Short mmCIF file of C-alpha atoms in Angstrom, two decimals:
data_model
loop_
_atom_site.label_atom_id
_atom_site.label_comp_id
_atom_site.label_asym_id
_atom_site.label_seq_id
_atom_site.Cartn_x
_atom_site.Cartn_y
_atom_site.Cartn_z
CA MET A 1 -0.01 -0.02 0.00
CA ALA A 2 1.31 3.41 -1.04
CA ALA A 3 0.67 6.55 1.03
CA SER A 4 -1.81 8.93 -0.49
CA ASN A 5 -0.53 12.27 -1.77
CA ARG A 6 -3.77 14.03 -1.02
CA PRO A 7 -3.76 16.76 1.66
CA PRO A 8 -5.63 15.94 4.83
CA VAL A 9 -9.29 16.90 4.76
CA ARG A 10 -10.13 19.70 7.25
CA LYS A 11 -13.53 19.67 8.89
CA LYS A 12 -15.32 22.99 8.76
CA ARG A 13 -16.19 24.35 12.13
CA SER A 14 -19.62 25.76 12.74
CA ALA A 15 -20.07 29.34 13.80
CA GLY A 16 -21.40 28.20 17.17
CA HIS A 17 -18.26 26.13 17.83
CA LEU A 18 -16.04 29.06 16.90
CA LEU A 19 -18.00 31.41 19.14
CA TRP A 20 -17.76 28.95 22.02
CA GLN A 21 -13.98 28.64 21.52
CA ILE A 22 -13.60 32.42 21.60
CA ILE A 23 -15.67 32.72 24.77
CA TRP A 24 -13.76 29.87 26.48
CA THR A 25 -10.42 31.40 25.59
CA THR A 26 -11.50 34.77 26.96
CA ILE A 27 -12.64 33.16 30.20
CA LYS A 28 -9.32 31.41 30.58
CA VAL A 29 -7.35 34.61 30.02
CA LEU A 30 -9.44 36.68 32.43
CA ILE A 31 -9.80 34.22 35.31
CA ILE A 32 -6.40 35.01 36.91
CA PRO A 33 -6.76 38.81 37.03
CA VAL A 34 -10.35 38.48 38.37
CA LEU A 35 -9.22 36.08 41.08
CA CYS A 36 -6.38 38.44 42.02
CA ILE A 37 -8.82 41.36 42.47
CA VAL A 38 -11.18 39.21 44.53
CA ALA A 39 -8.27 38.17 46.76
CA LEU A 40 -7.17 41.74 47.11
CA VAL A 41 -10.57 42.94 48.20
CA ALA A 42 -11.03 40.00 50.56
CA GLY A 43 -7.56 40.61 52.08
CA LEU A 44 -8.26 44.31 52.59
CA ALA A 45 -11.61 43.54 54.20
CA ILE A 46 -10.23 40.88 56.54
CA GLY A 47 -7.19 42.85 57.46
CA TYR A 48 -9.15 46.06 58.17
CA VAL A 49 -12.12 44.46 59.96
CA VAL A 50 -10.45 41.57 61.86
CA LEU A 51 -6.98 42.94 62.54
CA GLY A 52 -7.76 46.65 62.59
CA LYS A 53 -11.09 46.36 64.39
CA GLY A 54 -12.71 48.74 61.85
CA GLN A 55 -16.09 48.60 60.15
CA LEU A 56 -16.63 46.80 56.86
CA ALA A 57 -18.17 49.91 55.21
CA ASP A 58 -14.91 51.84 55.84
CA VAL A 59 -12.97 49.38 53.69
CA PHE A 60 -14.60 50.73 50.58
CA ASP A 61 -14.18 54.39 51.53
CA LEU A 62 -11.37 56.09 49.60
CA ASN A 63 -10.76 58.56 52.43
CA THR A 64 -9.85 55.69 54.72
CA TRP A 65 -7.07 54.50 52.42
CA ARG A 66 -5.90 58.09 51.73
CA HIS A 67 -5.56 58.61 55.48
CA MET A 68 -3.58 55.35 55.88
CA TYR A 69 -1.32 56.41 53.01
CA ASP A 70 -0.71 59.73 54.69
CA LEU A 71 0.11 57.99 57.97
CA VAL A 72 2.57 55.55 56.41
CA PHE A 73 4.39 58.03 54.14
CA ALA A 74 4.30 61.09 56.44
CA GLU A 75 7.61 62.83 56.87
CA SER A 76 8.77 62.85 60.45
CA GLY A 77 9.72 66.25 61.57
#
């Protein structure tokens, strides 16, 4: 038996399969950054509420973090 010289036949993918492949690839690419953001917010909340004895609503207040930044990076004089 001799090997065939014909190129392999490619199956055509349907539009639904291609769309599913694009969506699945997008999910795989975005899962790590989303999990990192969730871990950051959970860590801030746990650290501020449990360790700092603050209120959970203050975690999401920008003035709270601005005040902490000022405390940490204040110049001693």
